[in-house]
PDB file of C-alpha atoms in Angstrom:
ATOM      1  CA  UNK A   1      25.180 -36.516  -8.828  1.00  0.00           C
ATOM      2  CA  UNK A   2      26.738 -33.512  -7.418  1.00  0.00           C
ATOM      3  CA  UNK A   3      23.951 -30.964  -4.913  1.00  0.00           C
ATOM      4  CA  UNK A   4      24.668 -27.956  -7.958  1.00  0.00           C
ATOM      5  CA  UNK A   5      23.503 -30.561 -10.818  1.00  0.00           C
ATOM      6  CA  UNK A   6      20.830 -31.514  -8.571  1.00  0.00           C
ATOM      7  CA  UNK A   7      19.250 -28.191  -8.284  1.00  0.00           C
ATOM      8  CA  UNK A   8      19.685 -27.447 -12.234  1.00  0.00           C
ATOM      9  CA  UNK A   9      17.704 -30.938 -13.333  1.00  0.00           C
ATOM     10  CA  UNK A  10      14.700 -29.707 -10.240  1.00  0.00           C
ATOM     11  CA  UNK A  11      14.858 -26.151 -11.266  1.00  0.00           C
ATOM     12  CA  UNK A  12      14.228 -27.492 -15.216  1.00  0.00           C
ATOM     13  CA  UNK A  13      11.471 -29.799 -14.529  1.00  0.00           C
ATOM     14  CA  UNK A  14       9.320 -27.275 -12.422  1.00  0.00           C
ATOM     15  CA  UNK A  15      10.262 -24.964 -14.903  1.00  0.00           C
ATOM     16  CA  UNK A  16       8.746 -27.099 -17.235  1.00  0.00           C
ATOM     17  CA  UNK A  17       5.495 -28.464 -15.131  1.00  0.00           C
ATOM     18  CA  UNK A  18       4.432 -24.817 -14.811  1.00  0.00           C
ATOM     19  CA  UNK A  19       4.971 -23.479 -18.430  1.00  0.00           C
ATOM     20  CA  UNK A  20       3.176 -26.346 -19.873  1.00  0.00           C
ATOM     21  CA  UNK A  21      -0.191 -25.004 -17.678  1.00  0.00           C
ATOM     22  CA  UNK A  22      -2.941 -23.050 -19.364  1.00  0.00           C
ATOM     23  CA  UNK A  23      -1.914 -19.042 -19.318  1.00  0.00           C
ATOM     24  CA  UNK A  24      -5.001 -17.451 -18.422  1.00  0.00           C
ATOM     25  CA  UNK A  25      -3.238 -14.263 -16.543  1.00  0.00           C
ATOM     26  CA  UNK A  26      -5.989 -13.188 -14.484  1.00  0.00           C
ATOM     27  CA  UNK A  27      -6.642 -16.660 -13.013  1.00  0.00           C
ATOM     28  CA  UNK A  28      -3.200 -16.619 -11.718  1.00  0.00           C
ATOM     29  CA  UNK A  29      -3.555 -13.733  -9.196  1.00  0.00           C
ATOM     30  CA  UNK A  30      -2.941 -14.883  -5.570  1.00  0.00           C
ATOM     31  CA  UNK A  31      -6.127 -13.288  -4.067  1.00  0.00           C
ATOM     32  CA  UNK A  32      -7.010 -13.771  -0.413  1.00  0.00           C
ATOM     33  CA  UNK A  33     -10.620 -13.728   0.639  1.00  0.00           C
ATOM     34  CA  UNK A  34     -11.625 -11.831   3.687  1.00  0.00           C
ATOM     35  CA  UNK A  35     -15.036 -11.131   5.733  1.00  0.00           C
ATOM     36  CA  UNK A  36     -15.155  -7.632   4.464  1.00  0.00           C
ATOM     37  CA  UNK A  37     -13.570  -6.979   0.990  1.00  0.00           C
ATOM     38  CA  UNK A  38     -10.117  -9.364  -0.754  1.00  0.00           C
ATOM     39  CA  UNK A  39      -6.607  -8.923  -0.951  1.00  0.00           C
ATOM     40  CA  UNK A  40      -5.431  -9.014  -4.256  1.00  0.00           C
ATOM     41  CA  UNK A  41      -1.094  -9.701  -3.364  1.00  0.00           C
ATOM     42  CA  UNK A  42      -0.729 -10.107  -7.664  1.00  0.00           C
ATOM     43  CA  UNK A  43      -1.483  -6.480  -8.404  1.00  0.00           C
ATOM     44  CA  UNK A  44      -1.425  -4.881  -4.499  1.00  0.00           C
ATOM     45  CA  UNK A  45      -4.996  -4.288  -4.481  1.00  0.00           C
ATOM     46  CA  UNK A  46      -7.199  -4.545  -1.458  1.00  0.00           C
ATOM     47  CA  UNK A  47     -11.202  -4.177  -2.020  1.00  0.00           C
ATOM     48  CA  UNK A  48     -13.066  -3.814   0.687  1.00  0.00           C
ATOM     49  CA  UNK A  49     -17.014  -3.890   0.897  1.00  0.00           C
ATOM     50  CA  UNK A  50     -19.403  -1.927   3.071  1.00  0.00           C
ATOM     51  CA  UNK A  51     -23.502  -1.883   3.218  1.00  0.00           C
ATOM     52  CA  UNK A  52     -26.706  -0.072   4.177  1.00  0.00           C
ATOM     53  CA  UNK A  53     -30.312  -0.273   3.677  1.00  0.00           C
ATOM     54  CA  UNK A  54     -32.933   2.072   3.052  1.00  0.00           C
ATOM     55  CA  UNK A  55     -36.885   1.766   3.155  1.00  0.00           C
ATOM     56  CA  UNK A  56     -38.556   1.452  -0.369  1.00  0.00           C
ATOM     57  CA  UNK A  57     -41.781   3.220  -1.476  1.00  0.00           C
ATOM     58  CA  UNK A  58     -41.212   5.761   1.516  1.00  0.00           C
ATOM     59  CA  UNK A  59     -41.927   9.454   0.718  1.00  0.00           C
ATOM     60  CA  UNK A  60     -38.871   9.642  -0.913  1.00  0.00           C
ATOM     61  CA  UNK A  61     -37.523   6.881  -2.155  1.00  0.00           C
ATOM     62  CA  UNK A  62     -34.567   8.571  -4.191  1.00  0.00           C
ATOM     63  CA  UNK A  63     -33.459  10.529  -1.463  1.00  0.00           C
ATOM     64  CA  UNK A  64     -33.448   7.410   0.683  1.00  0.00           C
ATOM     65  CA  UNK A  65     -31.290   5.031  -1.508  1.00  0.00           C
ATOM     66  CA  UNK A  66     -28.734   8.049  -2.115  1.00  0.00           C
ATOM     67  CA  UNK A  67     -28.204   8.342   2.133  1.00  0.00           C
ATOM     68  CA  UNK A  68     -28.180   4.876   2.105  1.00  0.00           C
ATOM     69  CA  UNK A  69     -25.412   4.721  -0.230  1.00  0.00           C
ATOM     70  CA  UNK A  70     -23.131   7.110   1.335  1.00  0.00           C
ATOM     71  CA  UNK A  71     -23.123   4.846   5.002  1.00  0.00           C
ATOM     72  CA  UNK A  72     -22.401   1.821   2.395  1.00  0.00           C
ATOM     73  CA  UNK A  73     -19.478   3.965   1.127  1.00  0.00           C
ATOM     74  CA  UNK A  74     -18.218   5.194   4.742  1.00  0.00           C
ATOM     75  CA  UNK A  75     -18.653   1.444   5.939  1.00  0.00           C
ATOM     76  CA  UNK A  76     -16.744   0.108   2.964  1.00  0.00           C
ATOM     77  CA  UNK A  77     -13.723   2.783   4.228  1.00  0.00           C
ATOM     78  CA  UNK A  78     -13.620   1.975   7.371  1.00  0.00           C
ATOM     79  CA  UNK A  79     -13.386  -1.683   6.069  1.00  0.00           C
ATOM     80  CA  UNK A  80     -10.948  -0.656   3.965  1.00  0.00           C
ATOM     81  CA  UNK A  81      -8.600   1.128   6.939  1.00  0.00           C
ATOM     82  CA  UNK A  82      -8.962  -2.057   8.887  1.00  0.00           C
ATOM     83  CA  UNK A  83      -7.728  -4.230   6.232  1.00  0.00           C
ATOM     84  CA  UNK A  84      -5.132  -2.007   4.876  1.00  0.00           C
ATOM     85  CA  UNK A  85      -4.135  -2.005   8.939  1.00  0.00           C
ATOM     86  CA  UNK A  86      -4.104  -5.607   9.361  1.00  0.00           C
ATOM     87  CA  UNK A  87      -1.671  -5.907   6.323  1.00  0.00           C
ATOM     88  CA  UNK A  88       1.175  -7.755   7.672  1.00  0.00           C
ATOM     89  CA  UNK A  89       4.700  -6.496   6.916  1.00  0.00           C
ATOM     90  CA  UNK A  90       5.984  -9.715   7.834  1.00  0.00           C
ATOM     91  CA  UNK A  91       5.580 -12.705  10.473  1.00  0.00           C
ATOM     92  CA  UNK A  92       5.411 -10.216  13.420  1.00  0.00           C
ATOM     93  CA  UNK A  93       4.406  -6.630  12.478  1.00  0.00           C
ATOM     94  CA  UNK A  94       1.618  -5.435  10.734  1.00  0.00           C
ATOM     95  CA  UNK A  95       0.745  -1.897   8.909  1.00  0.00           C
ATOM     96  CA  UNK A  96      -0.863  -1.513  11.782  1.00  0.00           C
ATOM     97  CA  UNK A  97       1.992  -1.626  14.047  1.00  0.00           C
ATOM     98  CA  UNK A  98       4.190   0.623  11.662  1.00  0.00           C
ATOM     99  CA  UNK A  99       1.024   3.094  11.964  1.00  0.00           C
ATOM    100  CA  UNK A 100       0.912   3.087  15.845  1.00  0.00           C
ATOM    101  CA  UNK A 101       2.728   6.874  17.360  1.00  0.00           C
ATOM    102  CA  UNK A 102       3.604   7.819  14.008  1.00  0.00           C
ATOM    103  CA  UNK A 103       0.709  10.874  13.127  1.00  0.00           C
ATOM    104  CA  UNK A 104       2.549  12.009  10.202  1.00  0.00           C
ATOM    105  CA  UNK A 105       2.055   8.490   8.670  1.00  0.00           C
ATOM    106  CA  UNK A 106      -1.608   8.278   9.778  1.00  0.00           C
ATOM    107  CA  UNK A 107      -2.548  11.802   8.543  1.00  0.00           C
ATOM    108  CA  UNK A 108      -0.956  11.278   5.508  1.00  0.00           C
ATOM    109  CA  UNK A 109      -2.818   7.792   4.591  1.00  0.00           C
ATOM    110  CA  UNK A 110      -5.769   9.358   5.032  1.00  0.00           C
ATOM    111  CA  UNK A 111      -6.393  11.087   1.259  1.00  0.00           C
ATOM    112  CA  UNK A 112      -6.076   8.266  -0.164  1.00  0.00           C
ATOM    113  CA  UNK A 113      -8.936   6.362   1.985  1.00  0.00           C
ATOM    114  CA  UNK A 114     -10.996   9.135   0.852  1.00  0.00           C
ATOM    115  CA  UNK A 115      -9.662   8.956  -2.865  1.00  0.00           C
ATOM    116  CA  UNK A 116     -10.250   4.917  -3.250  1.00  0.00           C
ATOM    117  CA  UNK A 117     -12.725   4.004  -6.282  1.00  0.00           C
ATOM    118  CA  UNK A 118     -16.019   2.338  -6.145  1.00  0.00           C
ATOM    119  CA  UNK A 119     -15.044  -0.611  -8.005  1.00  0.00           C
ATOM    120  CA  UNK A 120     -18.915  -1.744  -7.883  1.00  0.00           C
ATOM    121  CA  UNK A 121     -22.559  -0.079  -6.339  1.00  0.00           C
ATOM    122  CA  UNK A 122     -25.303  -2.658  -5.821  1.00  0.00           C
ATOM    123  CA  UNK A 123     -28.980  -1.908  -5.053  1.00  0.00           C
ATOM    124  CA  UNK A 124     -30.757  -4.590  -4.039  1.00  0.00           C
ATOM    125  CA  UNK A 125     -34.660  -5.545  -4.442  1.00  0.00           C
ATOM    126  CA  UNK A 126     -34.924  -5.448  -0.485  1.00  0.00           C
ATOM    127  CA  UNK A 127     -33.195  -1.886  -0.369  1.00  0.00           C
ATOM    128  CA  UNK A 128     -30.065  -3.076   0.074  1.00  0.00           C
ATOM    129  CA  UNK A 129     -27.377  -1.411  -0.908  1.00  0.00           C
ATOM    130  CA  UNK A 130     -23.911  -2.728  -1.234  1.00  0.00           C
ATOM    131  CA  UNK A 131     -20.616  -0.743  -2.050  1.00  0.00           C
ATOM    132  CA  UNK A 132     -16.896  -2.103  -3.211  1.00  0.00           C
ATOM    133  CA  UNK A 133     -13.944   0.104  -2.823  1.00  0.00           C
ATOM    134  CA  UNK A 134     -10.826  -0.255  -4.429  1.00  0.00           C
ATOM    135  CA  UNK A 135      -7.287   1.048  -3.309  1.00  0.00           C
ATOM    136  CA  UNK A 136      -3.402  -0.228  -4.790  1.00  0.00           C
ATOM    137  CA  UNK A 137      -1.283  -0.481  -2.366  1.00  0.00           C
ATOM    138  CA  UNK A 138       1.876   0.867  -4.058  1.00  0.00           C
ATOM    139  CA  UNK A 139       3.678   3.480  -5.425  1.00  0.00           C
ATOM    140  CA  UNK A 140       2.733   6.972  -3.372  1.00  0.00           C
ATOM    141  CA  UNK A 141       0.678   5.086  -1.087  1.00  0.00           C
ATOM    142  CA  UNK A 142       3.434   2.435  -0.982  1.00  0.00           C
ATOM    143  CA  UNK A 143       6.237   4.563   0.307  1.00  0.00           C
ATOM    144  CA  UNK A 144       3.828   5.580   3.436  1.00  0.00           C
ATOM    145  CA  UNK A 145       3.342   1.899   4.027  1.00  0.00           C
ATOM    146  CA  UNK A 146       6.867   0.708   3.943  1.00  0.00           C
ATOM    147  CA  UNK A 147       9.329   0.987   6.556  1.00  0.00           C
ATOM    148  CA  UNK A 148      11.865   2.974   6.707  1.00  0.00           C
ATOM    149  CA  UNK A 149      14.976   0.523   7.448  1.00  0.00           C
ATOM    150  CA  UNK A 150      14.400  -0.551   3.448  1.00  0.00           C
ATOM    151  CA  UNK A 151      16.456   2.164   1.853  1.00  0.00           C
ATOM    152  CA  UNK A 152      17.526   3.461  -1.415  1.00  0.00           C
ATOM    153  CA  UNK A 153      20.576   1.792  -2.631  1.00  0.00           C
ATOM    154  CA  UNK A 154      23.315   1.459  -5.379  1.00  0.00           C
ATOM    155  CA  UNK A 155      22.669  -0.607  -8.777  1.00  0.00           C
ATOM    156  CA  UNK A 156      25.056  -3.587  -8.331  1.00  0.00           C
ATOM    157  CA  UNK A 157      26.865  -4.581 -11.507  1.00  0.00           C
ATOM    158  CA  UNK A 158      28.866  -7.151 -11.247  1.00  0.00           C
ATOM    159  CA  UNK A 159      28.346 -10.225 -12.834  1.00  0.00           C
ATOM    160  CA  UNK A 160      31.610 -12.209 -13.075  1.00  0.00           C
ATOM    161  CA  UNK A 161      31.109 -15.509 -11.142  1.00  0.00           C
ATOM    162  CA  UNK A 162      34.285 -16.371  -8.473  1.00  0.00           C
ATOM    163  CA  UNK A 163      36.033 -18.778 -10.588  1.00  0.00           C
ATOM    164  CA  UNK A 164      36.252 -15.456 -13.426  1.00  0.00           C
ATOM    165  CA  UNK A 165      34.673 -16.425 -16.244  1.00  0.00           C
ATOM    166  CA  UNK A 166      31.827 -15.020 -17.228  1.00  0.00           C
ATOM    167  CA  UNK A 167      28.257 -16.757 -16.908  1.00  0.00           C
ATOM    168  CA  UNK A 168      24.936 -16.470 -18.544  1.00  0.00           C
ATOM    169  CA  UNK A 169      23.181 -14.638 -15.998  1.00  0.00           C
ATOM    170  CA  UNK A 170      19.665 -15.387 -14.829  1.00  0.00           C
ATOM    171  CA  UNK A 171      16.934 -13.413 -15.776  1.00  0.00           C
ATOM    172  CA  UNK A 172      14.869 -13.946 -12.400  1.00  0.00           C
ATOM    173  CA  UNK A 173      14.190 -15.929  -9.185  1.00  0.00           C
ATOM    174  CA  UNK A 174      11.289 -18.019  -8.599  1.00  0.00           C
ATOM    175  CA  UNK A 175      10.326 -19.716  -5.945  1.00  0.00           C
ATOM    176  CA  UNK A 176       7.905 -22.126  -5.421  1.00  0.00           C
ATOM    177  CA  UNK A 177       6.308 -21.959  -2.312  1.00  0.00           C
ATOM    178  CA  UNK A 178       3.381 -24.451  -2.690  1.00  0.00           C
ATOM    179  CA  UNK A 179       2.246 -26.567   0.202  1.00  0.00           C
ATOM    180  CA  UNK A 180       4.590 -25.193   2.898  1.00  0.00           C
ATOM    181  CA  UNK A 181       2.028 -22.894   5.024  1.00  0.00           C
ATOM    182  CA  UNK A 182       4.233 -19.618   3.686  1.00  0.00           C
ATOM    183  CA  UNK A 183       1.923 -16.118   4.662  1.00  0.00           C
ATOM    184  CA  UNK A 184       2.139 -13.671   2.000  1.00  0.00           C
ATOM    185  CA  UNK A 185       3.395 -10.362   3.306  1.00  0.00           C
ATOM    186  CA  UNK A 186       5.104  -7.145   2.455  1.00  0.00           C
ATOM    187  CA  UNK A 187       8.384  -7.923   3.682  1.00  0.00           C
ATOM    188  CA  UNK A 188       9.558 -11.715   2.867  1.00  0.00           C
ATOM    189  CA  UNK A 189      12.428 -13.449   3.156  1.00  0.00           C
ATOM    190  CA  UNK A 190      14.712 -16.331   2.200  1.00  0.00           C
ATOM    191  CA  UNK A 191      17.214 -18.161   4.488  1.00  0.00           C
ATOM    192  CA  UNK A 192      18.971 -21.546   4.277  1.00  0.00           C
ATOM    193  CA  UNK A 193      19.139 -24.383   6.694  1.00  0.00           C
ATOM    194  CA  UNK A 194      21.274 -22.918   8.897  1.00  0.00           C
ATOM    195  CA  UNK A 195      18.885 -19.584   8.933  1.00  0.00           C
ATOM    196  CA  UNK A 196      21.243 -17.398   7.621  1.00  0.00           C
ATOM    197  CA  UNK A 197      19.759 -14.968   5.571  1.00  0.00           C
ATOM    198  CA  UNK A 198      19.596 -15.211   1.488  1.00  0.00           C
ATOM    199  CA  UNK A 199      17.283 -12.292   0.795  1.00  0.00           C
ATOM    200  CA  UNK A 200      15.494  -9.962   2.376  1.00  0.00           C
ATOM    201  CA  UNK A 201      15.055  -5.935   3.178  1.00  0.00           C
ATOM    202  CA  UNK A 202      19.252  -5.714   2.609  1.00  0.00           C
ATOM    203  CA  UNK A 203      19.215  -6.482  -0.445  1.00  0.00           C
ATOM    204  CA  UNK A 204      16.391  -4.610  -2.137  1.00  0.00           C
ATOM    205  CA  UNK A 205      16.603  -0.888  -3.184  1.00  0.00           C
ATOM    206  CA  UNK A 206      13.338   1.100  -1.880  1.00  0.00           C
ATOM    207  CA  UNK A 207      12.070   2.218  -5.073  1.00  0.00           C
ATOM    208  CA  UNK A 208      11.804  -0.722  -6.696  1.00  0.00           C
ATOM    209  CA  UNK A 209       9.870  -2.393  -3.551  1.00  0.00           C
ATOM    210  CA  UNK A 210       7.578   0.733  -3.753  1.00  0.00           C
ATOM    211  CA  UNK A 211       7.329   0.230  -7.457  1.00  0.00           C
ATOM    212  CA  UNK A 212       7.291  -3.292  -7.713  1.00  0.00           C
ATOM    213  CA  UNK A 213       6.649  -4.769  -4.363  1.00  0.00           C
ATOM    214  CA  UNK A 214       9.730  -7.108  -2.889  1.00  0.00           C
ATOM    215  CA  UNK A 215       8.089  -9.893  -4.546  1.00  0.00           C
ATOM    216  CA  UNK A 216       5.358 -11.056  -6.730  1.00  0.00           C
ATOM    217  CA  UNK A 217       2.668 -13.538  -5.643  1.00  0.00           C
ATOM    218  CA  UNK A 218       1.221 -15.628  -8.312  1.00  0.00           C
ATOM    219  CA  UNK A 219      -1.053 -18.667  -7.761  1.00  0.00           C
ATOM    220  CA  UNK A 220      -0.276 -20.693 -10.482  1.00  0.00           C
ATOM    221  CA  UNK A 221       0.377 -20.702 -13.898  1.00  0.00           C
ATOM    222  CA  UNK A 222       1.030 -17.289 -15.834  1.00  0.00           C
ATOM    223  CA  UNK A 223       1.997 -15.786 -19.026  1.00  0.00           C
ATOM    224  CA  UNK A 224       3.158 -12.678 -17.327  1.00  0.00           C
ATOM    225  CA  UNK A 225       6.031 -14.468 -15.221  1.00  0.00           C
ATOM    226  CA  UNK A 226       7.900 -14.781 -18.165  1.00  0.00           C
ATOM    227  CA  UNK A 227       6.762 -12.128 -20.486  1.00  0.00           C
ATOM    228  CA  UNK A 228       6.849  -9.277 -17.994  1.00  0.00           C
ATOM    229  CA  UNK A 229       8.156 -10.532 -14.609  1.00  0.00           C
ATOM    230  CA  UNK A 230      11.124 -12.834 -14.502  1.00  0.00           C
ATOM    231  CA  UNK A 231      12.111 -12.588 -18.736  1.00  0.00           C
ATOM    232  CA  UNK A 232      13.412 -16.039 -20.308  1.00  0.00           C
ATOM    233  CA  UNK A 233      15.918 -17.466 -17.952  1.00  0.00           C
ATOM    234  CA  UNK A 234      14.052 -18.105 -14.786  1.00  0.00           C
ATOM    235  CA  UNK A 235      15.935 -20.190 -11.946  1.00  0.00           C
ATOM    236  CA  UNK A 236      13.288 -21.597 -10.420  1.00  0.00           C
ATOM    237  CA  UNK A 237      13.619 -23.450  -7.308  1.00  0.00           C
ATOM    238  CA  UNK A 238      11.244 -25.319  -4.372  1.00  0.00           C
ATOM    239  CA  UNK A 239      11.253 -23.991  -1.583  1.00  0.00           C
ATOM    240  CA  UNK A 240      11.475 -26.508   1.543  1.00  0.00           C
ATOM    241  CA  UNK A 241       9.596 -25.154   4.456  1.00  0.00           C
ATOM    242  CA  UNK A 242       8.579 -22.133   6.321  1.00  0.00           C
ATOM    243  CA  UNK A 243      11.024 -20.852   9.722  1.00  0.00           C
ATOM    244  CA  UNK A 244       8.790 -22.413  12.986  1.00  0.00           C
ATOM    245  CA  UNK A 245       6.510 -19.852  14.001  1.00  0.00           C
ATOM    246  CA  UNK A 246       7.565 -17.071  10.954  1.00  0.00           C
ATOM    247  CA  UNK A 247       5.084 -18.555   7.999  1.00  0.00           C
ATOM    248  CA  UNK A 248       6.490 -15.205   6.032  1.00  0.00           C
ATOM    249  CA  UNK A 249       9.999 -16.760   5.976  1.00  0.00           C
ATOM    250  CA  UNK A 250      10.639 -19.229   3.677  1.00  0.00           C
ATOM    251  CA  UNK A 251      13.699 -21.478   3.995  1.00  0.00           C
ATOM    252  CA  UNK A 252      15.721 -22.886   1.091  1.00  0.00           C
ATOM    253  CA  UNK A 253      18.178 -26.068   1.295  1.00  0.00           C
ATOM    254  CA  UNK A 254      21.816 -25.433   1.646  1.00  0.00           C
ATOM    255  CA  UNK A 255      22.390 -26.323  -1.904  1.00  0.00           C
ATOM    256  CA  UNK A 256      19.694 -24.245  -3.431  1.00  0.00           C
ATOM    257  CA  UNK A 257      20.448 -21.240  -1.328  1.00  0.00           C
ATOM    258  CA  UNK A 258      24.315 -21.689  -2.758  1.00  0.00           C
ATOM    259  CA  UNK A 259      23.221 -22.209  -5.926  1.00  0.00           C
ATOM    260  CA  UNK A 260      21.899 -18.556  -5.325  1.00  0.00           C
ATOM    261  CA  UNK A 261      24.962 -17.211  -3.758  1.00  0.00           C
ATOM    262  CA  UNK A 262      27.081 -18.507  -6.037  1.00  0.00           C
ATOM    263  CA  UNK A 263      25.956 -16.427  -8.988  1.00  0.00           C
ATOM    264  CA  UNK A 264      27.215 -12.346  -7.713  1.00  0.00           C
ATOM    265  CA  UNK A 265      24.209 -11.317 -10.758  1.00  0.00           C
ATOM    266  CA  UNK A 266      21.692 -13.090  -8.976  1.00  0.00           C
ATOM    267  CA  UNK A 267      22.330 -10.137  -6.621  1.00  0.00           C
ATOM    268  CA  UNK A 268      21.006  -7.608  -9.111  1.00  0.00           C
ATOM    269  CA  UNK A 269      18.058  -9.877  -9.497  1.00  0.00           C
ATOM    270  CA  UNK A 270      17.310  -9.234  -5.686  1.00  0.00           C
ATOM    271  CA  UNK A 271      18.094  -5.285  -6.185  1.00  0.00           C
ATOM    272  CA  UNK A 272      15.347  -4.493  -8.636  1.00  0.00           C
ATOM    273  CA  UNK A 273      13.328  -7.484  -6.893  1.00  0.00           C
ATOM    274  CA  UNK A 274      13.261  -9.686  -9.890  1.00  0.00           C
ATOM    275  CA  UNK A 275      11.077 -12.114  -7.424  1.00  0.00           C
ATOM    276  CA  UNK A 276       8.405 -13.855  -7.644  1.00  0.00           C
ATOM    277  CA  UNK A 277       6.766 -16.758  -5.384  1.00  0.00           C
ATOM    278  CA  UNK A 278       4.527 -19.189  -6.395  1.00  0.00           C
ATOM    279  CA  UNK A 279       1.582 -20.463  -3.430  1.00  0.00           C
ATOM    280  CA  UNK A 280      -0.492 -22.106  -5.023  1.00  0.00           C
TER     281      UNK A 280
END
């Protein structure tokens, strides 16, 4: 059994674990828990929480709980800077680091900080009070967040394989990541055995990462892969570890990573970041 054929019969019967799951969408998003608030890598939503007190039955109680909740709002920003800081770009930079010397980017981020929603207000029975802010971390706010080496480039249209015939193109890439230690980050990538690299910021146009992110993070089953994602002709493969030391780097086998390179549409897919990695 030839590496190519190999791949194919893998690729089906992954393809046909995870589509025979339950398809509860929301269950599905890769969210990852922090001290102060969640990352939400599905949808590119970071919450971030922030809390005061206040004393009840004082002289003026109402007054009290509304100062209160402003510090629970200012914490749950400055929360929410921290975390949006901390967001790594990939296995050695963070937002952070892109922010670092560059005022016009720091200025700029700051509207939306002040624009993010309260996504929930609690008031406690002890005077507690406990805000949750919510900001996407895409489109305008996006392209302030994404570095500027990932640029705008052409549609690619070609779609004739090297032999010359034409081939039923895929309609997506997924990868599943599971059990490998992969980091999920802004700025992924793919290499092969040999570390040369399959995707990454080359072969993405900028708008559709700022639209779209580079890839989508799922954690298990979900409708939307198919329906809104990938469309009906997935090639799904596994992926086999993580680069030493770079958990946002995922590495492929030599056959798999061919098996990608040896469809010129699968390029396309990478373009408009038809991508979408499964972790858990």
């Amino acid at each position: 059994m030839n590496n190519k054929f190999r791949s194919c019969i893998l690729a089906l019967m992954l393809l046909l674990v995870w589509l025979s799951g339950p398809q509860e969408a929301s269950s599905a998003n890769f969210i990852q828990k922090l001290d102060n608030g969640q990352i939400d890598w599905t949808n590119r939503i970071i919450e971030a929480t922030g809390s005061s007190s206040y004393i009840k039955m004082s002289g003026n109680e109402p007054q009290a709980r509304s100062i209160a909740k402003c510090q629970a709002i200012e914490a749950a920003r400055d929360n929410l800077l921290s975390i949006l800081k901390s967001l790594p770009l990939d296995s050695g930079k963070s937002v952070g680091d892109l922010l670092v010397n560059d005022r016009r980017r720091s200025e700029a981020l700051l509207p939306y900080l002040k624009k993010a929603e309260a996504a929930d207000i609690w008031f406690g029975s002890e005077g507690k009070v406990k805000v949750t802010l919510s900001l996407r971390f895409d489109g305008e706010l996006g392209e302030l967040l994404i570095p500027d080496y990932i640029k705008t480039i052409e549609p690619i249209t070609q779609v004739v394989s090297p032999n010359g015939k034409v081939t039923e193109a895929y309609s997506g890439i997924l990868i599943d990541c599971r059990a490998i230690g992969f980091k999920p980050c802004m700025i992924p990538r793919i290499v092969n055995e040999r570390k040369e690299e399959i995707f990454g910021p080359a072969y993405v146009s900028r708008e559709c990462v700022v639209r779209d992110g580079m890839v989508k993070y799922v954690a298990g089953t979900d409708s939307r892969v198919k329906e809104l994602w990938l469309g009906s002709r997935p090639l799904v493969l596994k992926a086999f570890k993580v680069l030493e030391g770079m958990p946002t780097i995922v590495v492929l086998t030599n056959a798999d990573a061919e098996l990608i390179r040896s469809e010129p549409s699968n390029l396309e897919l990478f373009h408009h970041c038809k991508v979408v990695f499964l972790l858990k």
